């Protein structure tokens, strides 16, 4: 018991210290966990590497795929089929071929080279998905493509485990005299015990049992989940929801192991089936804390398990091999990105995020050693190469961040539309803000010219009968083609604050008499737009927040008239405050460090409180 508590305290303390420091330095949480593992393992020797602990930590990957499945409806998964089969399948085949060829050049025989190629064809589901979610990149085209490839790789682990024994020429010993399949004792699975539903079954029996397990997950999720959760809900014990969520994940993982399939794939399938359930968000919130802790523990065990003795014996060779593998994978991924028309930032995100080896590589290496496909000495070096590539991955994401700031987001190489129309009102940006402005102006009988850099938004507008032009509205030639020289009003409703400010400044330089209405992200952006020359500045959340505040006042004791009066007073005072503070705002000094700005803001806030109280005391008398 004391040993367990000691190890738990060491792992948690290492994570609490290293991860926040890593995040603050811009290195990301994953590298922080890996460095924490190195610190408490090889560096200080506080803990010893444990296979049992690493297998337990790998459950974080299982839970992560369950949560990802919850966020994917079956229809969305079906829509990904082309990327799963095409992009994912090509990545595995081409990477296996390239790495295997390189291994043969280095002197390995054909079967060993092919095994090495299969091992390095896989990428790290845990690191990539964790980082994509952390950076908010999962919904980008590059992020979705990376997820498709990772899912294909997880599926491919199963045929790889079947193929590896054949490379050693030991397929016959895996068959009983009666032709039934004999389960090989895999070292990576030894801790799960000998329970199996397929051991001793003929090939057709294994197939039936496997399909039956998959069908059980689908049918159970479709028809059994709702009655189960309603039963648990009747108990009104929140901890029971957590218990049943863990039971679903653990139970499905155990079932998949007993039929010889990947637990991660089984839980992912269960998540997809439950994606349409009304209990989806409850499941997600119950599993999320466990997923985060176990994923962190997994990364720590990877760092703690690095054999620095083997590494220090040939550091440059091993590091060179890791970089070589990542370079080969990167070239394959870059080619696939071009083939599947990923451009700009998405191309680099896809290439850099998947260039490492993955956690399933540890499983395949252990299995290859047990099956005598790979020698144990070579296996140790391969384990180090996998671990080193995983440690380098956070640096690749930092490189992506650097590149993304210098690359324009290109949309499928779609050329800008030729604008052949003019109108008194030009609307730049037609998202959730600009489309309301456009509908109101057009419905009132005035012609608008709409420009947006999002091709899908323009195509959707056209389907609903609204005319719009695709292109970057910050480009001078597009504005001139849209009739900026003759327009009366320019509405700047772009999502990006920097692009909004840039466009306002450019339009003001072109025409002093043009009336510019600009969308602002926040108060600081208001000041920047004011200096750039906007006439009317609308904060995107201000009016709706005011209306929400009025509803609050109406339900805490004020009459509708009093609440509306308070809202109006606040509105006019806030506009006066913005004009007053705009003169003190300095773009080179953060507002929190601008002493004059802070002092004047405090004075104006006191004036607002006095004005509201005075108005509320006076207005009811006048109304009466």
XYZ file of C-alpha atoms in Angstrom:
624
model
C 0.000 0.000 0.000
C 2.822 2.390 0.946
C 4.567 1.656 -2.360
C 1.422 2.443 -4.323
C 0.870 5.732 -2.476
C 4.537 6.658 -2.956
C 4.380 6.084 -6.712
C 1.045 7.907 -6.986
C 2.470 10.913 -5.115
C 5.602 10.976 -7.315
C 3.652 10.782 -10.590
C 1.126 13.431 -9.548
C 3.801 15.787 -8.184
C 5.842 15.467 -11.384
C 2.787 16.261 -13.508
C 1.703 19.205 -11.338
C 5.180 20.780 -11.557
C 6.268 19.982 -15.131
C 3.069 20.365 -17.147
C 2.107 23.948 -16.146
C 5.729 25.044 -16.722
C 5.751 23.409 -20.145
C 2.450 25.034 -21.126
C 3.609 28.472 -19.960
C 6.755 28.087 -22.058
C 4.596 27.317 -25.092
C 5.754 23.676 -25.350
C 2.329 22.098 -24.754
C 1.141 19.646 -22.112
C 2.318 16.471 -23.883
C 6.001 17.456 -23.810
C 5.528 18.443 -20.162
C 4.295 14.947 -19.289
C 7.168 13.332 -21.217
C 9.761 15.502 -19.464
C 8.159 14.713 -16.102
C 8.539 11.004 -16.859
C 12.205 11.443 -17.786
C 12.822 13.435 -14.598
C 11.350 10.872 -12.196
C 12.601 7.851 -14.144
C 15.971 7.855 -15.908
C 17.163 11.184 -14.432
C 16.398 10.873 -10.703
C 15.487 7.189 -10.438
C 12.478 7.870 -8.220
C 10.335 5.258 -9.997
C 11.060 2.173 -12.077
C 9.400 1.494 -15.416
C 6.424 -0.826 -15.004
C 4.666 -2.663 -17.837
C 1.541 -3.067 -15.707
C 1.387 0.673 -15.063
C 1.937 1.449 -18.751
C -0.880 -0.907 -19.781
C -3.130 0.765 -17.206
C -2.154 4.192 -18.531
C -2.911 3.108 -22.102
C -6.540 3.051 -21.021
C -6.416 6.818 -21.449
C -6.169 6.254 -25.217
C -9.201 3.939 -25.022
C -11.232 6.583 -23.183
C -10.111 9.301 -25.587
C -11.390 7.339 -28.588
C -14.679 6.714 -26.764
C -15.148 10.472 -26.286
C -14.190 11.161 -29.903
C -16.775 8.587 -30.977
C -19.406 10.398 -28.904
C -18.683 13.542 -30.931
C -19.111 11.743 -34.271
C -22.547 10.821 -35.518
C -22.722 7.682 -37.718
C -23.631 9.877 -40.682
C -20.465 11.930 -40.171
C -18.377 8.752 -39.972
C -19.898 7.502 -43.221
C -19.019 10.824 -44.807
C -15.357 10.201 -43.883
C -15.199 6.858 -45.718
C -13.198 8.223 -48.649
C -10.523 9.670 -46.381
C -10.471 6.531 -44.213
C -9.962 4.179 -47.156
C -8.097 6.459 -49.548
C -5.949 8.766 -47.459
C -5.508 6.417 -44.480
C -4.941 3.305 -46.586
C -2.408 5.011 -48.855
C -0.532 6.422 -45.862
C -0.080 2.970 -44.334
C 0.924 1.274 -47.604
C 3.303 4.011 -48.807
C 4.940 4.553 -45.407
C 5.401 0.798 -44.893
C 7.003 0.498 -48.323
C 9.292 3.531 -47.844
C 10.472 2.586 -44.341
C 10.898 -1.077 -45.299
C 13.009 -0.099 -48.306
C 15.172 2.150 -46.126
C 15.601 -0.657 -43.580
C 16.772 -3.037 -46.326
C 19.293 -0.438 -47.477
C 20.628 -0.401 -43.892
C 21.168 -4.169 -44.056
C 18.048 -5.760 -42.549
C 16.472 -8.776 -44.214
C 13.111 -8.583 -45.992
C 10.853 -9.934 -43.220
C 12.462 -7.787 -40.509
C 12.358 -4.724 -42.772
C 8.669 -5.252 -43.456
C 7.978 -5.582 -39.727
C 9.874 -2.329 -39.085
C 7.880 -0.639 -41.866
C 4.574 -1.737 -40.302
C 5.692 -0.512 -36.862
C 6.627 2.963 -38.102
C 3.583 3.291 -40.381
C 1.548 4.038 -37.247
C 1.338 7.449 -35.564
C 0.532 8.453 -32.003
C -3.231 8.709 -31.547
C -2.749 9.898 -27.971
C -0.317 12.747 -28.688
C -1.918 13.969 -31.916
C -5.544 14.015 -30.772
C -4.652 15.468 -27.379
C -2.687 18.296 -29.027
C -5.279 18.951 -31.746
C -8.020 19.274 -29.115
C -5.793 21.389 -26.880
C -5.034 23.830 -29.715
C -8.597 23.816 -31.123
C -7.452 22.357 -34.465
C -9.627 19.237 -34.591
C -12.340 20.858 -36.738
C -9.932 22.199 -39.347
C -9.556 20.344 -42.628
C -6.036 19.268 -41.642
C -7.237 18.119 -38.224
C -10.106 16.050 -39.623
C -7.770 14.469 -42.197
C -5.252 13.596 -39.471
C -8.040 12.009 -37.418
C -9.152 9.938 -40.409
C -5.637 8.587 -40.890
C -5.269 7.821 -37.175
C -8.558 5.930 -37.162
C -7.458 3.896 -40.197
C -4.171 3.109 -38.450
C -5.984 1.878 -35.338
C -8.077 -0.410 -37.522
C -4.938 -1.615 -39.336
C -3.344 -2.798 -36.065
C -5.531 -5.930 -36.193
C -4.345 -7.233 -39.612
C -0.789 -6.242 -38.658
C -0.930 -8.526 -35.621
C -2.118 -11.303 -37.930
C 0.601 -10.639 -40.511
C 3.623 -10.411 -38.193
C 3.754 -14.162 -37.245
C 3.696 -15.008 -40.957
C 6.878 -12.964 -41.459
C 8.717 -15.327 -39.101
C 7.373 -18.377 -40.932
C 5.654 -19.643 -37.795
C 2.095 -19.651 -39.026
C 1.779 -23.454 -38.642
C 2.429 -23.621 -34.875
C -0.475 -21.251 -34.372
C -2.855 -23.968 -35.676
C -4.059 -26.959 -33.705
C -4.068 -30.400 -35.416
C -7.791 -30.076 -36.053
C -7.274 -26.790 -37.914
C -8.483 -24.548 -35.092
C -6.698 -21.288 -34.261
C -4.408 -21.342 -31.247
C -3.997 -18.044 -29.408
C -0.353 -17.006 -29.159
C 0.802 -15.722 -25.763
C 1.471 -12.067 -26.578
C 3.734 -10.368 -24.057
C 1.869 -7.073 -24.330
C -1.362 -8.797 -23.326
C 0.002 -11.107 -20.666
C -1.366 -8.980 -17.876
C -4.902 -9.509 -19.097
C -4.809 -13.188 -18.284
C -5.674 -16.101 -20.513
C -9.397 -15.387 -20.970
C -10.410 -15.642 -24.621
C -13.608 -16.298 -26.542
C -11.804 -17.354 -29.727
C -9.081 -19.708 -28.485
C -9.454 -23.142 -30.009
C -12.117 -22.064 -32.518
C -11.816 -22.722 -36.247
C -11.389 -19.729 -38.546
C -15.086 -19.417 -39.321
C -15.869 -19.617 -35.593
C -13.471 -16.758 -34.808
C -15.127 -14.673 -37.515
C -18.616 -15.345 -36.143
C -17.629 -14.564 -32.560
C -15.875 -11.356 -33.631
C -18.846 -10.175 -35.695
C -21.145 -11.132 -32.835
C -19.156 -8.958 -30.400
C -19.318 -5.985 -32.769
C -23.049 -6.543 -33.291
C -23.552 -6.741 -29.518
C -21.907 -3.330 -29.079
C -24.038 -1.771 -31.833
C -27.337 -3.301 -30.692
C -26.600 -2.694 -27.008
C -25.755 0.947 -27.667
C -28.796 1.457 -29.891
C -31.445 -0.274 -27.780
C -29.995 -0.915 -24.325
C -28.298 2.362 -23.413
C -31.420 4.500 -23.028
C -33.290 2.094 -20.683
C -30.097 1.642 -18.644
C -29.538 5.372 -18.202
C -33.189 5.987 -17.386
C -32.944 3.318 -14.710
C -29.811 4.960 -13.285
C -31.418 8.401 -13.515
C -34.321 7.215 -11.350
C -31.870 6.589 -8.489
C -30.867 10.292 -8.563
C -27.302 9.502 -7.535
C -24.766 11.395 -9.682
C -21.976 8.957 -8.859
C -23.985 6.161 -10.504
C -23.749 7.941 -13.867
C -19.963 7.957 -13.488
C -20.005 4.290 -12.511
C -22.099 3.233 -15.506
C -19.971 5.335 -17.882
C -16.823 3.584 -16.638
C -18.608 0.220 -16.823
C -19.446 0.802 -20.498
C -15.856 1.667 -21.405
C -14.192 -1.043 -19.287
C -16.724 -3.704 -20.286
C -16.403 -3.049 -24.018
C -12.597 -2.921 -23.793
C -12.578 -6.287 -22.000
C -14.952 -7.804 -24.583
C -12.722 -6.619 -27.426
C -9.651 -8.165 -25.783
C -11.436 -11.501 -25.410
C -12.182 -11.634 -29.143
C -8.715 -10.415 -30.109
C -9.656 -6.905 -31.271
C -8.349 -3.478 -30.253
C -10.095 -2.087 -27.132
C -9.701 1.426 -28.559
C -11.635 0.484 -31.696
C -14.400 -1.134 -29.672
C -14.933 1.878 -27.440
C -14.744 4.212 -30.447
C -17.527 2.209 -32.116
C -19.586 2.363 -28.919
C -19.094 6.134 -28.779
C -20.319 6.533 -32.367
C -23.409 4.420 -31.614
C -24.183 6.535 -28.524
C -23.541 9.852 -30.321
C -27.262 10.337 -30.991
C -28.259 9.528 -27.404
C -29.672 12.227 -25.146
C -27.157 11.054 -22.513
C -24.178 11.775 -24.748
C -23.047 14.917 -22.905
C -23.457 13.228 -19.521
C -21.230 10.367 -20.641
C -18.639 12.778 -21.989
C -18.470 14.834 -18.791
C -18.179 11.682 -16.636
C -15.336 10.142 -18.660
C -13.356 13.330 -19.427
C -11.493 13.641 -16.056
C -10.384 9.992 -16.133
C -9.303 10.327 -19.754
C -7.144 13.365 -19.040
C -5.398 11.819 -16.029
C -4.764 8.461 -17.703
C -3.461 10.087 -20.883
C -1.095 12.169 -18.793
C 0.012 9.040 -16.927
C 0.588 7.296 -20.262
C 2.914 10.056 -21.472
C 4.775 10.007 -18.140
C 5.319 6.239 -18.409
C 6.692 6.708 -21.949
C 9.241 9.204 -20.631
C 10.064 7.068 -17.571
C 10.536 3.973 -19.725
C 13.303 5.397 -21.922
C 16.468 3.320 -21.562
C 19.152 5.983 -21.417
C 21.886 3.357 -21.209
C 21.061 2.123 -24.697
C 20.566 5.707 -25.872
C 23.906 6.969 -24.546
C 25.689 4.038 -26.213
C 24.752 5.464 -29.642
C 22.875 8.765 -29.186
C 23.519 10.248 -32.612
C 22.632 7.035 -34.393
C 19.328 6.666 -32.562
C 18.428 10.329 -32.907
C 19.336 10.172 -36.598
C 17.109 7.112 -37.052
C 14.203 8.876 -35.323
C 14.615 11.980 -37.487
C 15.023 9.801 -40.589
C 11.776 7.939 -39.904
C 9.968 11.238 -39.327
C 11.415 12.666 -42.547
C 10.250 9.651 -44.573
C 6.774 9.783 -43.041
C 6.674 13.538 -43.541
C 7.435 13.226 -47.245
C 4.702 10.606 -47.673
C 2.210 12.731 -45.727
C 3.142 15.871 -47.665
C 2.484 14.037 -50.927
C -0.869 12.755 -49.670
C -1.819 16.263 -48.533
C -1.144 17.528 -52.052
C -3.010 14.576 -53.614
C -6.100 15.139 -51.451
C -5.981 18.919 -52.016
C -5.018 20.062 -48.539
C -3.477 23.496 -48.890
C -1.850 26.202 -46.800
C -1.914 25.636 -43.042
C -3.919 22.431 -43.334
C -1.226 20.794 -45.457
C 1.450 21.532 -42.860
C -0.782 20.555 -39.935
C -1.486 17.176 -41.548
C 2.196 16.581 -42.382
C 3.788 17.656 -39.105
C 1.187 16.159 -36.767
C 1.463 12.568 -38.054
C 5.232 12.293 -38.672
C 5.994 10.445 -35.410
C 5.683 6.770 -34.489
C 2.847 5.751 -32.185
C 2.022 4.028 -28.921
C 0.782 0.951 -30.802
C 4.374 0.681 -32.018
C 5.325 -0.482 -28.504
C 2.767 -3.281 -28.791
C 3.921 -4.328 -32.272
C 7.592 -4.303 -31.253
C 6.943 -6.511 -28.209
C 4.835 -8.851 -30.361
C 7.517 -8.984 -33.075
C 10.193 -9.902 -30.522
C 7.975 -12.637 -29.069
C 7.326 -14.028 -32.561
C 11.085 -13.950 -33.400
C 10.476 -11.517 -36.266
C 12.722 -8.860 -34.672
C 15.807 -9.570 -32.534
C 15.644 -8.325 -28.947
C 18.660 -6.012 -29.401
C 17.050 -4.411 -32.452
C 13.740 -4.261 -30.574
C 15.309 -2.164 -27.798
C 16.603 0.298 -30.353
C 13.234 0.453 -32.110
C 11.536 1.213 -28.774
C 13.909 4.134 -28.280
C 13.320 5.421 -31.809
C 9.548 5.320 -31.211
C 9.894 7.137 -27.877
C 12.257 9.771 -29.327
C 9.910 10.492 -32.234
C 7.038 10.941 -29.791
C 9.128 13.362 -27.746
C 10.010 15.406 -30.845
C 6.337 15.726 -31.883
C 5.455 18.673 -29.585
C 8.308 20.578 -31.220
C 6.717 19.916 -34.620
C 3.473 21.450 -33.393
C 5.454 24.495 -32.285
C 6.917 24.611 -35.801
C 3.367 24.453 -37.191
C 2.328 27.401 -35.003
C 5.286 29.369 -36.382
C 4.428 28.436 -39.968
C 0.705 29.129 -39.587
C 1.405 32.715 -38.566
C 3.273 33.195 -41.839
C 0.962 31.349 -44.184
C -2.323 32.519 -45.580
C -5.188 30.098 -45.121
C -5.787 28.912 -48.683
C -9.181 27.459 -49.546
C -8.813 24.554 -51.960
C -6.932 26.755 -54.504
C -10.273 28.296 -55.466
C -9.651 31.479 -57.500
C -11.436 34.665 -56.467
C -14.723 35.350 -58.214
C -14.806 38.076 -60.834
C -17.046 40.742 -59.321
C -19.303 42.177 -62.007
C -21.773 44.003 -59.777
C -21.886 47.243 -57.794
C -24.202 48.611 -55.123
C -24.518 51.376 -52.565
C -23.679 48.962 -49.721
C -20.660 46.630 -49.666
C -20.606 43.932 -46.983
C -17.235 42.337 -46.309
C -17.810 39.109 -44.414
C -21.132 37.326 -44.273
C -20.883 35.060 -41.248
C -23.335 35.075 -38.343
C -22.915 38.871 -38.007
C -22.782 39.980 -41.639
C -25.648 37.796 -42.841
C -28.141 39.521 -40.495
C -27.000 42.929 -41.743
C -27.283 41.734 -45.348
C -30.814 40.340 -44.921
C -32.075 43.499 -43.194
C -30.619 45.847 -45.822
C -31.787 43.746 -48.789
C -35.263 43.259 -47.284
C -35.531 47.035 -46.977
C -35.048 47.382 -50.735
C -31.351 48.318 -50.958
C -28.815 46.509 -53.103
C -25.743 44.979 -51.480
C -22.506 43.487 -52.778
C -21.335 40.666 -50.482
C -17.717 39.412 -50.397
C -16.447 36.595 -48.169
C -13.290 34.463 -48.141
C -15.169 31.331 -47.008
C -16.193 29.408 -50.123
C -18.691 27.173 -48.298
C -20.499 30.206 -46.877
C -20.831 31.779 -50.331
C -22.057 28.496 -51.836
C -24.636 28.159 -49.049
C -25.844 31.730 -49.658
C -26.340 30.980 -53.337
C -28.396 27.892 -52.555
C -30.787 30.110 -50.584
C -31.017 32.632 -53.421
C -28.612 35.296 -52.112
C -25.894 36.596 -54.388
C -22.355 36.690 -53.050
C -18.767 36.702 -54.307
C -15.877 34.551 -53.106
C -12.610 36.361 -52.424
C -10.455 38.088 -49.834
C -12.194 41.412 -49.097
C -8.945 42.928 -47.816
C -7.510 42.862 -51.354
C -7.712 46.340 -52.949
C -8.593 45.070 -56.439
C -11.639 43.182 -55.143
C -12.926 46.256 -53.316
C -12.475 48.357 -56.414
C -14.292 45.767 -58.541
C -17.136 45.807 -55.993
C -17.531 49.578 -56.502
C -15.846 51.005 -53.406
C -15.324 54.295 -55.246
C -19.096 54.824 -55.641
C -20.527 53.004 -52.583
C -22.195 54.910 -49.769
C -21.589 52.412 -46.938
C -18.968 49.726 -46.257
C -19.851 47.112 -43.636
C -16.767 45.301 -42.295
C -17.991 42.119 -40.580
C -14.928 39.851 -40.741
C -14.205 37.266 -38.040
C -10.531 38.168 -37.771
C -9.994 41.413 -35.770
C -6.642 42.170 -37.433
C -8.160 41.814 -40.922
C -11.069 44.036 -39.892
C -8.762 46.811 -38.709
C -6.611 46.478 -41.835
C -9.632 46.772 -44.136
C -11.075 49.782 -42.275
C -7.747 51.622 -42.470
C -7.363 50.869 -46.178
C -10.943 51.920 -47.012
C -10.505 55.180 -45.095
C -7.319 55.936 -47.046
C -9.212 55.365 -50.306
C -12.182 57.571 -49.434
C -12.575 60.114 -46.687
C -16.324 60.424 -47.299
C -17.160 56.698 -47.129
C -19.314 55.689 -44.159
C -17.738 52.624 -42.510
C -19.649 50.351 -40.141
C -17.268 47.898 -38.455
C -17.695 44.818 -36.276
C -15.524 44.852 -33.145
C -14.460 41.851 -31.076
C -14.106 43.730 -27.772
C -13.427 47.149 -26.240
C -9.731 47.110 -27.186
C -10.673 46.368 -30.772
C -13.099 49.305 -30.664
C -10.219 51.673 -29.928
C -8.164 50.247 -32.794
C -11.086 50.633 -35.227
C -11.715 54.161 -33.957
C -8.125 55.109 -34.760
C -8.346 53.332 -38.135
C -11.267 55.564 -39.153
C -14.525 53.609 -38.629
C -17.681 55.743 -38.268
C -19.939 53.262 -36.466
C -18.382 50.507 -34.370
C -20.564 47.629 -33.187
C -19.313 45.209 -30.572
C -20.586 41.805 -31.623
C -21.861 40.811 -28.145
C -22.772 44.211 -26.681
C -26.424 44.625 -27.715
C -27.364 41.023 -26.958
C -25.648 41.252 -23.546
C -27.575 44.430 -22.761
C -30.848 42.722 -23.615
C -29.931 39.769 -21.396
C -29.117 42.174 -18.561
C -32.519 43.843 -18.978
C -34.229 40.451 -18.617
C -32.292 39.868 -15.399
C -33.415 43.226 -13.982
C -37.038 42.467 -14.876
C -36.860 39.259 -12.855
C -35.157 40.606 -9.727
C -37.709 43.281 -8.890
C -37.643 46.068 -11.491
C -40.612 46.776 -13.734
C -40.239 46.493 -17.515
C -40.129 50.286 -17.741
C -37.420 50.590 -15.053
C -35.323 47.814 -16.636
C -35.607 49.424 -20.085
C -34.610 52.797 -18.592
C -31.558 51.245 -16.906
C -30.605 49.579 -20.178
C -30.855 52.849 -22.093
C -28.833 54.734 -19.457
C -26.116 52.083 -19.508
C -26.008 52.163 -23.314
C -25.469 55.923 -23.592
C -22.986 56.035 -20.720
C -20.959 53.181 -22.212
C -20.715 54.990 -25.562
C -19.516 58.110 -23.741
C -17.007 55.986 -21.788
C -15.587 54.485 -24.971
C -15.084 57.905 -26.555
C -13.451 59.179 -23.377
C -11.097 56.198 -22.934
C -10.207 56.064 -26.640
C -8.005 59.117 -26.124
C -6.067 57.367 -23.345
C -5.702 54.001 -25.096
C -2.211 53.241 -26.390
C -1.790 50.201 -28.672
C 1.781 49.795 -27.426
C 0.750 49.536 -23.748
C -1.529 46.722 -22.444
C -4.637 48.212 -20.771
C -3.700 46.480 -17.497
C -0.414 48.457 -17.446
C -1.829 51.813 -18.619
C -2.201 53.705 -15.333
C -4.063 56.721 -16.757
C -6.487 54.421 -18.585
C -7.201 52.382 -15.428
C -7.776 55.442 -13.210
C -10.141 57.064 -15.700
C -12.019 53.759 -16.157
C -12.572 53.551 -12.382
C -13.919 57.131 -12.314
C -16.286 56.447 -15.199
C -17.544 53.249 -13.527
C -18.480 55.243 -10.411
C -20.231 57.814 -12.613
C -22.207 54.984 -14.237
C -23.382 53.650 -10.861
C -24.467 57.151 -9.790
C -26.247 57.771 -13.098
C -28.169 54.488 -12.903
C -29.314 55.061 -9.328
C -30.346 58.651 -10.110
C -32.274 57.553 -13.202
C -34.100 54.749 -11.393
C -35.086 57.117 -8.576
C -36.309 59.851 -10.951
C -38.016 57.882 -13.726
C -40.801 56.214 -11.727
C -41.884 59.610 -10.407
C -42.113 61.027 -13.904
C -43.875 57.951 -15.172
C -46.451 58.198 -12.447
